Amino acid sequence: MKGKFIVIEGIDGCGKTTQINELYEWLPKSGLIKENSKLIKTREPGGSLLGKEIREMILKNNDENSPSNLTELLLYYADRAEHISKIILPALENGDWIICDRFSGSTLAYQGYGRGININNIKKLDNIVCQNLQPDITFLLEISPEESVLRRRNKVPDRIESEGINFLKKVDFGFKIIAEEQNWIVISASSDKQMISDSIQKTLLNKFNLNK
Ligand code: TMP
């Protein structure tokens, strides 16, 4: 692959959106991206056209129509399959850079550790859907589950966010394990926003500067 695939993960309310927007502003000025390459900001679920519809299906609050845990897992992977084939792979083959808000790590954390679906089964499904595609780097923005709830207290929760603190604690535990297993860059996200972006930028300069 000629492009680069950067993923940002974390529990709800960790500040991913702010950091992704900062990164999207900074990367074109960083000197890392070749002149004729593009920078793409995308997300899961909902990074493709069909994915936007899947996102709505997954996240809407509708008790009568809530998916089972397995259906939920498969919907996230339907979104991912579409996103990979229509957006991510074409961009990487073209030499473009991608910043992606969540990827497979979120499924292991939320559906695996959160919902309790067998982790090895998720990994098998992941291999089928992602084949050999892996992020070049994944950042985990860490805040405590308590802080997550506090930061979102004035926001209407979506179906996953409505699960509450005990679910979030399992997801948080899962993220910590996955980050360790997969060598993610873990950044404390309770600190100052500027310090978090500086840390992300420094890591990217160190990792990608030499093999531009
Ligand atoms: P977002 O609000 O960060 O865009 O994410 C939407 C919600 O979907 C969030 O609560 C995390 C959840 N999620 C999963 O449960 N599994 C997944 O595979 C992904 C990508 C997201």
Coordinates of C-alpha atoms and ligand atoms in Angstrom, one line a residue:
M1 CA 0.0 0.0 0.0
K2 CA 1.3 3.4 -0.9
G3 CA -0.9 5.5 1.5
K4 CA -1.1 5.6 5.2
F5 CA -3.9 4.5 7.4
I6 CA -4.2 6.2 10.8
V7 CA -6.9 5.1 13.3
I8 CA -8.1 6.9 16.5
E9 CA -9.9 4.8 19.1
G10 CA -11.4 5.4 22.5
I11 CA -14.5 5.2 24.6
D12 CA -17.3 7.7 24.0
G13 CA -16.5 11.2 25.0
C14 CA -12.7 10.8 24.9
G15 CA -12.3 13.7 22.5
K16 CA -11.6 11.8 19.3
T17 CA -13.5 14.3 17.1
T18 CA -11.5 17.3 18.3
Q19 CA -8.2 15.5 17.9
I20 CA -9.2 14.2 14.4
N21 CA -10.1 17.7 13.3
E22 CA -6.8 19.0 14.7
L23 CA -4.9 16.3 12.9
Y24 CA -6.8 16.9 9.6
E25 CA -5.6 20.6 9.8
W26 CA -2.1 19.8 10.8
L27 CA -1.1 16.9 8.5
P28 CA -1.2 18.8 5.2
K29 CA 1.3 21.3 6.7
S30 CA 3.5 18.6 8.4
G31 CA 5.6 17.8 5.3
L32 CA 4.7 14.1 5.7
I33 CA 2.2 13.8 2.9
K34 CA 3.4 13.9 -0.7
E35 CA 2.1 16.8 -2.8
N36 CA -0.1 14.8 -5.1
S37 CA -1.6 12.7 -2.3
K38 CA -4.9 13.5 -0.6
L39 CA -5.9 13.4 3.0
I40 CA -9.2 11.7 3.8
K41 CA -11.1 12.0 7.1
T42 CA -13.6 9.1 7.6
R43 CA -15.3 7.1 10.3
E44 CA -16.9 3.8 11.4
P45 CA -19.7 3.2 11.4
G46 CA -20.8 5.5 8.5
G47 CA -17.8 6.2 6.3
S48 CA -19.4 5.0 3.1
L49 CA -22.8 5.9 1.6
L50 CA -24.4 2.6 2.5
G51 CA -22.5 2.8 5.8
K52 CA -24.4 6.0 6.7
E53 CA -27.6 4.0 6.5
I54 CA -26.1 1.1 8.5
R55 CA -24.9 3.7 11.1
E56 CA -28.5 4.9 11.6
M57 CA -29.8 1.3 11.9
I58 CA -27.2 0.5 14.6
L59 CA -27.3 3.6 16.7
K60 CA -31.0 4.6 16.8
N61 CA -32.8 4.1 20.0
N62 CA -35.7 1.9 19.3
D63 CA -36.3 -0.8 21.9
E64 CA -38.8 -2.8 19.7
N65 CA -36.3 -3.0 16.9
S66 CA -33.0 -3.3 18.7
P67 CA -30.6 -5.8 17.0
S68 CA -29.4 -8.9 18.9
N69 CA -25.7 -8.9 19.9
L70 CA -24.8 -11.0 16.9
T71 CA -26.8 -8.9 14.5
E72 CA -25.1 -5.8 15.9
L73 CA -21.7 -7.4 15.3
L74 CA -22.6 -8.3 11.7
L75 CA -23.9 -4.8 11.0
Y76 CA -20.6 -3.3 12.2
Y77 CA -18.8 -5.7 9.9
A78 CA -21.2 -4.9 7.0
D79 CA -20.3 -1.3 7.4
R80 CA -16.6 -2.1 7.6
A81 CA -16.7 -4.3 4.5
E82 CA -18.3 -1.5 2.5
H83 CA -16.0 1.1 3.9
I84 CA -12.9 -0.9 3.1
S85 CA -13.8 -1.7 -0.4
K86 CA -15.3 1.6 -1.4
I87 CA -13.2 4.1 0.5
I88 CA -10.2 2.8 2.4
L89 CA -8.5 0.5 -0.2
P90 CA -9.0 2.8 -3.2
A91 CA -7.5 5.7 -1.2
L92 CA -4.5 3.7 0.1
E93 CA -3.8 2.3 -3.4
N94 CA -3.8 5.9 -4.7
G95 CA -1.2 6.9 -2.1
D96 CA -3.7 8.9 0.0
W97 CA -3.6 9.3 3.8
I98 CA -6.6 8.3 5.9
I99 CA -7.6 9.4 9.3
C100 CA -10.3 7.0 10.6
D101 CA -12.5 7.5 13.6
R102 CA -12.6 3.9 15.0
F103 CA -11.9 0.6 13.3
S104 CA -11.7 -3.1 14.2
G105 CA -10.4 -2.4 17.7
S106 CA -13.7 -0.8 18.6
T107 CA -15.5 -4.0 17.6
L108 CA -13.2 -6.1 19.8
A109 CA -13.7 -3.7 22.7
Y110 CA -17.5 -3.0 22.4
Q111 CA -18.9 -6.3 20.9
G112 CA -16.2 -8.5 22.4
Y113 CA -15.4 -7.2 25.8
G114 CA -18.6 -5.1 26.2
R115 CA -21.2 -7.5 24.9
G116 CA -19.3 -10.7 25.6
I117 CA -19.1 -12.1 22.1
N118 CA -16.3 -14.6 21.8
I119 CA -13.1 -12.7 21.0
N120 CA -11.6 -15.4 18.7
N121 CA -14.8 -15.5 16.6
I122 CA -14.6 -11.8 16.2
K123 CA -11.0 -12.1 15.1
K124 CA -11.9 -14.8 12.5
L125 CA -14.7 -12.5 11.1
D126 CA -12.2 -9.6 11.1
N127 CA -9.8 -11.7 9.0
I128 CA -12.5 -12.4 6.5
V129 CA -13.6 -8.8 6.2
C130 CA -10.3 -7.0 6.5
Q131 CA -8.0 -9.6 4.8
N132 CA -4.6 -8.2 5.3
L133 CA -5.6 -4.6 5.9
Q134 CA -4.3 -3.2 9.2
P135 CA -3.8 0.4 10.3
D136 CA -0.3 1.8 10.0
I137 CA -0.8 3.3 13.5
T138 CA -3.6 3.4 16.1
F139 CA -3.9 5.9 18.8
L140 CA -6.0 5.2 21.9
L141 CA -7.3 8.3 23.7
E142 CA -7.8 7.2 27.3
I143 CA -10.3 8.7 29.8
S144 CA -12.0 6.9 32.6
P145 CA -15.5 5.6 32.2
E146 CA -16.6 8.0 34.9
E147 CA -15.2 10.9 33.0
S148 CA -16.9 9.7 29.8
V149 CA -20.3 9.7 31.5
L150 CA -19.6 13.2 33.0
R151 CA -18.5 14.7 29.7
R152 CA -21.6 13.4 27.9
R153 CA -24.1 14.4 30.6
N154 CA -25.8 17.1 28.5
K155 CA -25.9 15.0 25.3
V156 CA -28.8 12.7 24.2
P157 CA -27.2 9.2 24.2
D158 CA -27.3 6.9 21.1
R159 CA -28.2 3.2 21.6
I160 CA -24.7 2.1 22.5
E161 CA -24.0 5.1 24.7
S162 CA -27.3 4.3 26.6
E163 CA -25.7 1.1 27.9
G164 CA -24.3 2.9 31.0
I165 CA -21.2 2.8 33.1
N166 CA -20.8 -0.9 33.7
F167 CA -20.8 -1.7 30.0
L168 CA -18.4 1.2 29.5
K169 CA -16.0 -0.2 32.1
K170 CA -15.9 -3.6 30.2
V171 CA -15.2 -1.7 27.0
D172 CA -12.5 0.4 28.6
F173 CA -10.9 -2.8 30.0
G174 CA -11.0 -4.3 26.5
F175 CA -9.4 -1.3 24.9
K176 CA -6.5 -1.5 27.4
I177 CA -5.9 -5.2 26.6
I178 CA -6.1 -4.7 22.8
A179 CA -3.8 -1.6 22.9
E180 CA -1.2 -3.7 24.7
E181 CA -1.6 -6.7 22.3
Q182 CA -1.5 -4.6 19.1
N183 CA 1.1 -2.0 20.1
W184 CA -1.2 1.0 19.9
I185 CA 0.0 4.4 21.1
V186 CA -1.9 5.2 24.3
I187 CA -2.4 8.8 25.2
S188 CA -4.1 10.1 28.3
A189 CA -6.9 12.2 27.1
S190 CA -7.8 13.9 30.3
S191 CA -4.9 16.3 29.8
D192 CA -4.9 19.6 27.9
K193 CA -6.1 19.3 24.3
Q194 CA -2.9 21.0 23.0
M195 CA -0.8 18.5 24.8
I196 CA -2.7 15.6 23.3
S197 CA -2.4 17.0 19.7
D198 CA 1.4 17.7 20.3
S199 CA 1.8 14.1 21.4
I200 CA 0.0 12.7 18.3
Q201 CA 2.0 15.0 16.0
K202 CA 5.3 14.1 17.5
T203 CA 4.6 10.4 17.2
L204 CA 3.6 10.7 13.5
L205 CA 6.7 12.7 12.7
N206 CA 8.9 10.1 14.4
K207 CA 7.2 7.2 12.7
F208 CA 6.7 8.4 9.1
N209 CA 9.3 11.1 8.5
L210 CA 12.0 8.7 7.2
N211 CA 10.0 6.5 4.9
K212 CA 8.0 9.2 3.2
Ligands
TMP1 P1 -19.0 7.2 17.4 O1 -20.1 7.9 18.1 O2 -17.7 7.3 18.0 O3 -19.0 7.5 15.9 O4 -19.3 5.6 17.5 C1 -20.6 5.1 17.4 C2 -20.8 4.1 18.5 O5 -20.6 2.8 17.9 C3 -19.9 4.2 19.7 O6 -20.7 4.1 20.9 C4 -19.0 3.0 19.6 C5 -19.8 2.0 18.8 N1 -19.1 1.0 18.0 C6 -19.2 -0.3 18.3 O7 -19.9 -0.7 19.3 N2 -18.5 -1.2 17.5 C7 -17.7 -0.9 16.5 O8 -17.2 -1.7 15.8 C8 -17.6 0.5 16.2 C9 -16.8 1.0 15.0 C10 -18.3 1.4 16.9

